[in-house]
GROMACS .gro file of N, CA and C in nm:
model
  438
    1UNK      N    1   0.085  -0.118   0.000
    1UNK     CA    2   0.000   0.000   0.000
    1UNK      C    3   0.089   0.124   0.000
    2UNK      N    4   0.059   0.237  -0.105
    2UNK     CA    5   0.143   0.338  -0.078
    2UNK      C    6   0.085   0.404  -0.013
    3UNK      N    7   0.172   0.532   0.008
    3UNK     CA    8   0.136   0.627   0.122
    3UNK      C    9   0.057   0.733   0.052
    4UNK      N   10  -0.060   0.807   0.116
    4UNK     CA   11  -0.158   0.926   0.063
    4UNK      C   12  -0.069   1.035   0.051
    5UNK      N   13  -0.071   1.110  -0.064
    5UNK     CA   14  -0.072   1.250  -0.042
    5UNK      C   15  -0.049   1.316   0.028
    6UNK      N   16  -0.147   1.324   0.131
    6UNK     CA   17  -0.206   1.383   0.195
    6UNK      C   18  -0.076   1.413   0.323
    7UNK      N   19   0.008   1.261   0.337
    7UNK     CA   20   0.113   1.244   0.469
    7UNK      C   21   0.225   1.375   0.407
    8UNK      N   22   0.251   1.324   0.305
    8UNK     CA   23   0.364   1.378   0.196
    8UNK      C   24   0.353   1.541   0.214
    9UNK      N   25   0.223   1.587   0.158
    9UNK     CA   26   0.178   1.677   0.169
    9UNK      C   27   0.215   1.737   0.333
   10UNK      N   28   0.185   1.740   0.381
   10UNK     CA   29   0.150   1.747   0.578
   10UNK      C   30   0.288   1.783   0.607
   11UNK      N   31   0.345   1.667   0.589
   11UNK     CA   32   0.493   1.717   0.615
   11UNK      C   33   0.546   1.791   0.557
   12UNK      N   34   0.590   1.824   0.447
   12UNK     CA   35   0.624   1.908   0.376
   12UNK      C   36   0.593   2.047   0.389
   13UNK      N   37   0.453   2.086   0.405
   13UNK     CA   38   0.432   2.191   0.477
   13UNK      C   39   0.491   2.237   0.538
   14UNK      N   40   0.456   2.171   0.661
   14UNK     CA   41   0.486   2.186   0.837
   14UNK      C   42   0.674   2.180   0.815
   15UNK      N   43   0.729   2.132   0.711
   15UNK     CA   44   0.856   2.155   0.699
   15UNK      C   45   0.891   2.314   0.675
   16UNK      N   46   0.839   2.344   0.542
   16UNK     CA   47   0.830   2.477   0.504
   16UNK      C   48   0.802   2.579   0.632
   17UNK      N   49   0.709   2.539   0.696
   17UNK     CA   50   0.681   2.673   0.760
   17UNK      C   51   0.759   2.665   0.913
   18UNK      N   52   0.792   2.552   0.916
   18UNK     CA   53   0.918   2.553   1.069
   18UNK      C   54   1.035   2.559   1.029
   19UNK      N   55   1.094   2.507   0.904
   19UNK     CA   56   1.244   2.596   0.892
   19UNK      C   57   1.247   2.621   0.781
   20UNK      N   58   1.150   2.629   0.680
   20UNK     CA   59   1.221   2.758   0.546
   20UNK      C   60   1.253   2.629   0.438
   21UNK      N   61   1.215   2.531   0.463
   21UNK     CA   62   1.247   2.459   0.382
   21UNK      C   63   1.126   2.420   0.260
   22UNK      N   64   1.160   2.517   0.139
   22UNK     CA   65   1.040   2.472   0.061
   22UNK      C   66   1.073   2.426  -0.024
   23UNK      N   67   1.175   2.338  -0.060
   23UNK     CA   68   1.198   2.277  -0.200
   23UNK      C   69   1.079   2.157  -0.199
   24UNK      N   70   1.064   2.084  -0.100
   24UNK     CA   71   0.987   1.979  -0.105
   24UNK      C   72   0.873   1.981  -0.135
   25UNK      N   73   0.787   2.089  -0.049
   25UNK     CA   74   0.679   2.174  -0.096
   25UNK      C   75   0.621   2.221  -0.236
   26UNK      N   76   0.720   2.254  -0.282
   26UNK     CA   77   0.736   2.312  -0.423
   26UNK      C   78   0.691   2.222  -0.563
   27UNK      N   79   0.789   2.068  -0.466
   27UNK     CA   80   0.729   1.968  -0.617
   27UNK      C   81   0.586   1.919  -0.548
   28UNK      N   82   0.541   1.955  -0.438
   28UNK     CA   83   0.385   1.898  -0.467
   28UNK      C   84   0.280   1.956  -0.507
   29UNK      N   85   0.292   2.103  -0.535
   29UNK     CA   86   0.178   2.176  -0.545
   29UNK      C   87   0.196   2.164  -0.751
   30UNK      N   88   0.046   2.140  -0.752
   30UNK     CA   89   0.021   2.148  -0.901
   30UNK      C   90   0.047   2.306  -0.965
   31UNK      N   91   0.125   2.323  -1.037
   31UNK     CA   92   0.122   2.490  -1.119
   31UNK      C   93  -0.010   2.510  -1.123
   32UNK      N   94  -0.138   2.497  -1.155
   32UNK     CA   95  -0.261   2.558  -1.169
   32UNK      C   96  -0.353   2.554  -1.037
   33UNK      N   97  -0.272   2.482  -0.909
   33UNK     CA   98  -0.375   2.540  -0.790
   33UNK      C   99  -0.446   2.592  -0.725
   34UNK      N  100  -0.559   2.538  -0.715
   34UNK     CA  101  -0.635   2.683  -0.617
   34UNK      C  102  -0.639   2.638  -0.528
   35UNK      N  103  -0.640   2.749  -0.415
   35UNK     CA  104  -0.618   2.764  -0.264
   35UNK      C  105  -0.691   2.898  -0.178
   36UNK      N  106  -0.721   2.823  -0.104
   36UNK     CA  107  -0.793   2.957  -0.019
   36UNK      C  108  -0.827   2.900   0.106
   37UNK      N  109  -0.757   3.040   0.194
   37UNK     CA  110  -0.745   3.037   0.384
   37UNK      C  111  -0.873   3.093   0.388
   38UNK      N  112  -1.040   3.070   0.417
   38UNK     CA  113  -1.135   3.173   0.496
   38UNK      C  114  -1.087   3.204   0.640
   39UNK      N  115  -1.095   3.321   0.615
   39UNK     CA  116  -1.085   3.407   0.764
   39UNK      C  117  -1.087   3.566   0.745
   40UNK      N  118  -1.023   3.603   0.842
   40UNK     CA  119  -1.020   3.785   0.821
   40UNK      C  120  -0.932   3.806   0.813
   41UNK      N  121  -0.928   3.834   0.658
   41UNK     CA  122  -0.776   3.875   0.549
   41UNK      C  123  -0.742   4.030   0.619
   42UNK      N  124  -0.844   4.122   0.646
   42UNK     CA  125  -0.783   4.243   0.728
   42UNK      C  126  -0.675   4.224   0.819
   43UNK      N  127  -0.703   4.166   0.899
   43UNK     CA  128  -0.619   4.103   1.032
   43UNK      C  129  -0.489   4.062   1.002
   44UNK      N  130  -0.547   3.905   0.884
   44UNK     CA  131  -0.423   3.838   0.819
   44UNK      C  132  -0.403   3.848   0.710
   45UNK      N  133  -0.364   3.902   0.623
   45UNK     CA  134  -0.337   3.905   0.452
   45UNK      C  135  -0.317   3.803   0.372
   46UNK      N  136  -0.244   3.714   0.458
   46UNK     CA  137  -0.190   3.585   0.355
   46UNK      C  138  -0.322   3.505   0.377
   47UNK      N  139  -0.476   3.510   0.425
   47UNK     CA  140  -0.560   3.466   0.433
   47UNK      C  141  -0.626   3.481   0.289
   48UNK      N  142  -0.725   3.435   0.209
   48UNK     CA  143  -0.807   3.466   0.126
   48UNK      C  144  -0.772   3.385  -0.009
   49UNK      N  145  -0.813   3.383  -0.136
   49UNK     CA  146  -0.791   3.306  -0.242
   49UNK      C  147  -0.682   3.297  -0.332
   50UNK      N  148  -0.615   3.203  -0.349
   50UNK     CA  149  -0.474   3.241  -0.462
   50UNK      C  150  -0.523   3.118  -0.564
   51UNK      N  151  -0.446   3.142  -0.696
   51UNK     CA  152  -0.460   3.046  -0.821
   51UNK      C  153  -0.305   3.078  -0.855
   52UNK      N  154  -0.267   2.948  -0.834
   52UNK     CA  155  -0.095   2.924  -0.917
   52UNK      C  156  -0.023   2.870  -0.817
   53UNK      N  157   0.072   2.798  -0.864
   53UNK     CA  158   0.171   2.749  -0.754
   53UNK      C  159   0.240   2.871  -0.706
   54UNK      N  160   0.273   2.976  -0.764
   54UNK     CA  161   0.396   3.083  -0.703
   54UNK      C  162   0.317   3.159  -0.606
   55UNK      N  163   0.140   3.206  -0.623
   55UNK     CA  164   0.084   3.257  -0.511
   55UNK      C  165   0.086   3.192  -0.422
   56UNK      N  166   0.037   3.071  -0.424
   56UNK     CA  167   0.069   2.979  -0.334
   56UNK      C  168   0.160   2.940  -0.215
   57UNK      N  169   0.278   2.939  -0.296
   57UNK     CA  170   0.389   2.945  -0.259
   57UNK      C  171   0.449   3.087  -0.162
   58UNK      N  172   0.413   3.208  -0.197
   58UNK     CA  173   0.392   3.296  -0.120
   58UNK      C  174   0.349   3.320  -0.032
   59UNK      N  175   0.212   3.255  -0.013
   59UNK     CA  176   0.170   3.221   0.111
   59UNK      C  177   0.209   3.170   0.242
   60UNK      N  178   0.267   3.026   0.177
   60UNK     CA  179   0.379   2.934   0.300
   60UNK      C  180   0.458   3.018   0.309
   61UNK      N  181   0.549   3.093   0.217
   61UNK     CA  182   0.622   3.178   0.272
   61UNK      C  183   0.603   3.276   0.383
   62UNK      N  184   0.455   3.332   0.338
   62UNK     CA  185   0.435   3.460   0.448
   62UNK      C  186   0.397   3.355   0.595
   63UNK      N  187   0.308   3.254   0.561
   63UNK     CA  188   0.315   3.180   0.712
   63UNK      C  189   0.427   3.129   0.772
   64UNK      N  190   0.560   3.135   0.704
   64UNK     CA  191   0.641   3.104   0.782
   64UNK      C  192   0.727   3.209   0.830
   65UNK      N  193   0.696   3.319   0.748
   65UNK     CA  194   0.754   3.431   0.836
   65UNK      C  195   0.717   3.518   0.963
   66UNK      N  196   0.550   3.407   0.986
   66UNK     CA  197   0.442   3.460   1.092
   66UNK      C  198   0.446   3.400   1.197
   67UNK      N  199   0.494   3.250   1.183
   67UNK     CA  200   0.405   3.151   1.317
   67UNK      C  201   0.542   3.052   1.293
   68UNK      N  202   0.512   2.977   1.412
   68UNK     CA  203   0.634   2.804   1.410
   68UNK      C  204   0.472   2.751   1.437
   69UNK      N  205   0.473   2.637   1.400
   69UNK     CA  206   0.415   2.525   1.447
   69UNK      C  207   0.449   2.407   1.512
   70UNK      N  208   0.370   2.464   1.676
   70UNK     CA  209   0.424   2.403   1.780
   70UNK      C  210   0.373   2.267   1.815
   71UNK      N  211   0.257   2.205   1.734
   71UNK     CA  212   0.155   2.108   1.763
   71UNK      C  213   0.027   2.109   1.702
   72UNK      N  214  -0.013   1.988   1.594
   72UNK     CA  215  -0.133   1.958   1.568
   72UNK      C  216  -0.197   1.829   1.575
   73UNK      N  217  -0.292   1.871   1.619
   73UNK     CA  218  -0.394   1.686   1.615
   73UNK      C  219  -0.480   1.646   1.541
   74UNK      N  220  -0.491   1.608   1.498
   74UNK     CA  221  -0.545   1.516   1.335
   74UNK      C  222  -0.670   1.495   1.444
   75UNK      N  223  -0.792   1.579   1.434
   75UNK     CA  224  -0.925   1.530   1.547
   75UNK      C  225  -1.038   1.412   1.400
   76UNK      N  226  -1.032   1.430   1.272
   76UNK     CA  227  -1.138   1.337   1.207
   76UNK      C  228  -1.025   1.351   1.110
   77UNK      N  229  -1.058   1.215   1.006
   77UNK     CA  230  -0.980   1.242   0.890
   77UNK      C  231  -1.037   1.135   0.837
   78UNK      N  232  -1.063   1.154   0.677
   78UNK     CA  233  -1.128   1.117   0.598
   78UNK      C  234  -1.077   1.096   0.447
   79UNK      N  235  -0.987   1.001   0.405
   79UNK     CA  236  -0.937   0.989   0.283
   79UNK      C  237  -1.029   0.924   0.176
   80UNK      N  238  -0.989   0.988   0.073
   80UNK     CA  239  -0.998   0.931  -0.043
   80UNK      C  240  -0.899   0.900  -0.142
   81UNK      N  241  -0.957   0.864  -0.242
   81UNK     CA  242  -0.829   0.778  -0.385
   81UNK      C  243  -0.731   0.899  -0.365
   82UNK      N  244  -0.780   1.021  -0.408
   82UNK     CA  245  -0.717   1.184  -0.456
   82UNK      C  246  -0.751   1.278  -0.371
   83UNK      N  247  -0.851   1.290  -0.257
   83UNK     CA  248  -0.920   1.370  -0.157
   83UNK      C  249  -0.846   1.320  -0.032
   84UNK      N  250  -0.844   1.433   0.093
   84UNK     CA  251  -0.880   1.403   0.168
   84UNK      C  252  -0.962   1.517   0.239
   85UNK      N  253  -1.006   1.516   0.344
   85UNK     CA  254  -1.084   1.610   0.442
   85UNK      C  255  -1.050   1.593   0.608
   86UNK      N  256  -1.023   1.664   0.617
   86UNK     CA  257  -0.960   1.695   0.771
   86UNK      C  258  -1.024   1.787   0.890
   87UNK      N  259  -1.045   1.817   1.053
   87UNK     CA  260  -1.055   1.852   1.147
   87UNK      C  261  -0.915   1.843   1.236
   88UNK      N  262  -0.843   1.934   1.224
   88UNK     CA  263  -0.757   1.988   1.313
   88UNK      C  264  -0.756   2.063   1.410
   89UNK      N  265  -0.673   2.058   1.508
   89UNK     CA  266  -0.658   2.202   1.639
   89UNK      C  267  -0.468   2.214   1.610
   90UNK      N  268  -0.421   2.333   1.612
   90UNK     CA  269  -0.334   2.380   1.570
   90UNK      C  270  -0.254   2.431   1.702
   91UNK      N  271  -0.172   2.450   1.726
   91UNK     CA  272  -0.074   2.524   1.833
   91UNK      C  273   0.027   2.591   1.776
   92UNK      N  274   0.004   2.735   1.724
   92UNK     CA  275   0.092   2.804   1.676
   92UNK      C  276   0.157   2.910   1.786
   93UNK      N  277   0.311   2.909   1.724
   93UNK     CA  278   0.349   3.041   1.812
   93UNK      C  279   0.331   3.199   1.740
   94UNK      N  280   0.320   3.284   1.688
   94UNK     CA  281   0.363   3.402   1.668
   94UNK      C  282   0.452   3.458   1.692
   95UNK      N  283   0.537   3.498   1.583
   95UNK     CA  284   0.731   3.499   1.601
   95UNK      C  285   0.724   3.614   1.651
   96UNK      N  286   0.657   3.737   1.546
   96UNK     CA  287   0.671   3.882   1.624
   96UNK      C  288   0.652   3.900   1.784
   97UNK      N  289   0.544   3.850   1.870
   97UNK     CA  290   0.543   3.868   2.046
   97UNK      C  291   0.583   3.702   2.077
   98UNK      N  292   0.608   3.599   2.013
   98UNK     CA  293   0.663   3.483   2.113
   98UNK      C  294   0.504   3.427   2.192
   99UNK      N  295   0.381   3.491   2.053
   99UNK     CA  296   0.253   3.486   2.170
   99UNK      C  297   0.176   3.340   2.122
  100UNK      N  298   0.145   3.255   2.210
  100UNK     CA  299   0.094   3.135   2.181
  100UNK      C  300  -0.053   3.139   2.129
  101UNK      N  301  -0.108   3.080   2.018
  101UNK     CA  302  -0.238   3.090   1.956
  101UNK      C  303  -0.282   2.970   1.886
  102UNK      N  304  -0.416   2.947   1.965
  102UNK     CA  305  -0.455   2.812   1.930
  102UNK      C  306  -0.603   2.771   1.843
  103UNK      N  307  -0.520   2.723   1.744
  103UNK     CA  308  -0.679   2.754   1.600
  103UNK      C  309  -0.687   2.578   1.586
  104UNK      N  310  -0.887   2.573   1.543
  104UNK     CA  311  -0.895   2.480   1.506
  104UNK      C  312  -0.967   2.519   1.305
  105UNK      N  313  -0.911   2.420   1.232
  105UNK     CA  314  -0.926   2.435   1.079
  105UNK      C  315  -1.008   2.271   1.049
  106UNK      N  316  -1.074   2.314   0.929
  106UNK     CA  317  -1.098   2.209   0.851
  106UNK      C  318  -1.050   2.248   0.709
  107UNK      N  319  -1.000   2.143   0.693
  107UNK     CA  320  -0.913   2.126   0.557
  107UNK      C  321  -0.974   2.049   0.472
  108UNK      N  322  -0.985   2.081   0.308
  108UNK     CA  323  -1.048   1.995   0.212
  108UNK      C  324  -0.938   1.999   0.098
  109UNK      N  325  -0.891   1.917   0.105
  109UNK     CA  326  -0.735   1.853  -0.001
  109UNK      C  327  -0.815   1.784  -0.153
  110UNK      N  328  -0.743   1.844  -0.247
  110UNK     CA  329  -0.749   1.781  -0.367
  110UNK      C  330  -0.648   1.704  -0.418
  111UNK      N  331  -0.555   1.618  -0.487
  111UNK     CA  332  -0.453   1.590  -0.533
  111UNK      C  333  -0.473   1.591  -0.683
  112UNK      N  334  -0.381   1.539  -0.783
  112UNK     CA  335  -0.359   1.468  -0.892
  112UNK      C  336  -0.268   1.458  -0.925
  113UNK      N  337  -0.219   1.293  -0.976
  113UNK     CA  338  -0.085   1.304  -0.992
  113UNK      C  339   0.025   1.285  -0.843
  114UNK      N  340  -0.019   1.307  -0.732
  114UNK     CA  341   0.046   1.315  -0.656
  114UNK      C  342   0.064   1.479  -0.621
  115UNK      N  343   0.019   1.567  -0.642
  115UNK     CA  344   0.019   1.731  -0.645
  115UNK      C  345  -0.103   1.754  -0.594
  116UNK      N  346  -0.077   1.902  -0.522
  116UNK     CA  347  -0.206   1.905  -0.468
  116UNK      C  348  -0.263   2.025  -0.591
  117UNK      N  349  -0.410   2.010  -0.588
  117UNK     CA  350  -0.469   2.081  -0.730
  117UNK      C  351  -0.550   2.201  -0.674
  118UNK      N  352  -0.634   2.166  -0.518
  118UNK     CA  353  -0.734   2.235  -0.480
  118UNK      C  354  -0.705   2.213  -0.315
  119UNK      N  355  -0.669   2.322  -0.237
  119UNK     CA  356  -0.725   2.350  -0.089
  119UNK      C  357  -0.828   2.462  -0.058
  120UNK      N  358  -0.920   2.395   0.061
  120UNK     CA  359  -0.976   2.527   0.107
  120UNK      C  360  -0.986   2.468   0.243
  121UNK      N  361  -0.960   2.548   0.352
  121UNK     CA  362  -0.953   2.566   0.475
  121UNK      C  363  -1.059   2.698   0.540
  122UNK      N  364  -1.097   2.615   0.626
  122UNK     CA  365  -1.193   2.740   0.693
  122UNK      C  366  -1.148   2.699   0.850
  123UNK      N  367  -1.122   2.844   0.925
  123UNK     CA  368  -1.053   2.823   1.007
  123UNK      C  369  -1.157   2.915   1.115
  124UNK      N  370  -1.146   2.875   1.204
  124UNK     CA  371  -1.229   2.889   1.348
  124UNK      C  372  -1.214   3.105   1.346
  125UNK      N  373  -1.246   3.167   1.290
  125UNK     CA  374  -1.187   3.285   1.263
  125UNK      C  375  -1.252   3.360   1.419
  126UNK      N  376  -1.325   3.352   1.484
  126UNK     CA  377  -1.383   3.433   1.608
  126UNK      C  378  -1.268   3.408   1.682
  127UNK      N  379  -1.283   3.292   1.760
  127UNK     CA  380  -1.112   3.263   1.833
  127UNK      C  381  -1.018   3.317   1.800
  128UNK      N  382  -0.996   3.324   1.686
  128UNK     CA  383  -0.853   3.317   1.655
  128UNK      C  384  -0.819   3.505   1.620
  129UNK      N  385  -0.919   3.580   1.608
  129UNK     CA  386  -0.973   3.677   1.632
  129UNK      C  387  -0.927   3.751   1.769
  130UNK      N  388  -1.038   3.697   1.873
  130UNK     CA  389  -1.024   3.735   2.035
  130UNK      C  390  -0.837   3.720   2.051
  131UNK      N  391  -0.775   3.573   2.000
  131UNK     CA  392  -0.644   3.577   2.056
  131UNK      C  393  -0.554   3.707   1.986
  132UNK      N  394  -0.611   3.733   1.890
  132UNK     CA  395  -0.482   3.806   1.786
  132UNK      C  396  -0.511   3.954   1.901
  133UNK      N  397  -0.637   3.982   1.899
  133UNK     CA  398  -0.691   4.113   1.990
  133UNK      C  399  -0.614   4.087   2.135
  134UNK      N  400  -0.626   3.979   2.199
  134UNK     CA  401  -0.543   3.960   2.337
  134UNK      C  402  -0.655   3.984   2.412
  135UNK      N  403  -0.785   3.991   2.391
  135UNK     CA  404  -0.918   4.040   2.487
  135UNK      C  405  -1.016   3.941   2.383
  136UNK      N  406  -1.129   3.917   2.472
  136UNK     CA  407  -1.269   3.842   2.440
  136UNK      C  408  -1.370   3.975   2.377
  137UNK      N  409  -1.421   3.901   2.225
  137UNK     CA  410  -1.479   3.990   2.141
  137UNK      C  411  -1.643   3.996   2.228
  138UNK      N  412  -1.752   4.076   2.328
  138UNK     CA  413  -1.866   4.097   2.353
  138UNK      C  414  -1.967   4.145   2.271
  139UNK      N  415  -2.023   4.025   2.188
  139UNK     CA  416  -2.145   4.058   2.077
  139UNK      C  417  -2.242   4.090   2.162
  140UNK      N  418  -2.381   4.216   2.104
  140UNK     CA  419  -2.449   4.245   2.157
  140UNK      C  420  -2.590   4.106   2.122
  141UNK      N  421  -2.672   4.110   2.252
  141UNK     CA  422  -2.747   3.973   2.243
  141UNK      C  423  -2.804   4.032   2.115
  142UNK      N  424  -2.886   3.892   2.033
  142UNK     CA  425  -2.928   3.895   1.948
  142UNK      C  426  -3.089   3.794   1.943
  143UNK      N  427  -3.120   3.767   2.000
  143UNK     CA  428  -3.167   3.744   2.034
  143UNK      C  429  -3.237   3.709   2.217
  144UNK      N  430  -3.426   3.723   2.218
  144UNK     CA  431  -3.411   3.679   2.377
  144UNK      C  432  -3.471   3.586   2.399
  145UNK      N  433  -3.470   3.475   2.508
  145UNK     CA  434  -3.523   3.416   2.527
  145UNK      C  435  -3.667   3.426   2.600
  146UNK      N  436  -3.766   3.426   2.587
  146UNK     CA  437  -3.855   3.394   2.663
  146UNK      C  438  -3.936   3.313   2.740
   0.00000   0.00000   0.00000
């Protein structure tokens, strides 16, 4: 049995964005990729939609000039032939304050070929929000109970 993508993929990443190492990275992403972080691109920039391996690639770059990744846990995971789909919780540091921040994502992986073709990640953006602020966001009620 060979190994998914998906491992190949994972590591390679998490290589890239803890020491700068993106050659490996590089041969998995398909040249015509699409990719997209949901969240609040205000906040974070390298968040939001890219098409191409080099935007792409920019991206890992800017996340590795943002965060180390200190710890993740694989919470559901769901493969297919060329797919997979994922539930993660993340333990990132933030290089600029040394400040610990803890996101949970779901990930939806495409491959072909062994390349990845299509990500989209939607990431817990309220949390991860309150931590970047350093204070708890107070929505006004929106409803009442009676």
């Amino acid at each position: 049995m060979t190994e998914h993508c998906l491992w190949r993929f994972s590591r390679a990443l998490h290589r890239a964005i803890n020491d700068r190492h993106f050659e490996d990275i590089e041969a998995l992403i398909d040249e015509e990729v699409e990719w997209a972080l949901y969240g609040p691109i205000d906040m974070f920039p390298f968040l939001g939609a890219r098409q191409g391996k080099d935007a792409v690639l920019d991206v890992i770059r800017q996340l590795a000039d943002n965060f180390q990744v200190r710890r993740f846990d694989r919470e559901s995971i769901m493969l297919g032939v060329d797919s997979a789909a994922l539930m993660m919780r993340y333990s990132l540091t933030a290089l600029d304050s040394n400040k610990p921040i803890s996101l949970r994502v779901a990930q939806f992986a495409q491959f072909r070929a062994g390349k990845l073709t299509s990500m989209r990640v939607l990431i817990d953006t309220f949390d991860l929000v309150e931590q970047a602020l350093g204070r708890a966001i107070h929505l006004p009620k929106m409803t009442s109970v009676g």
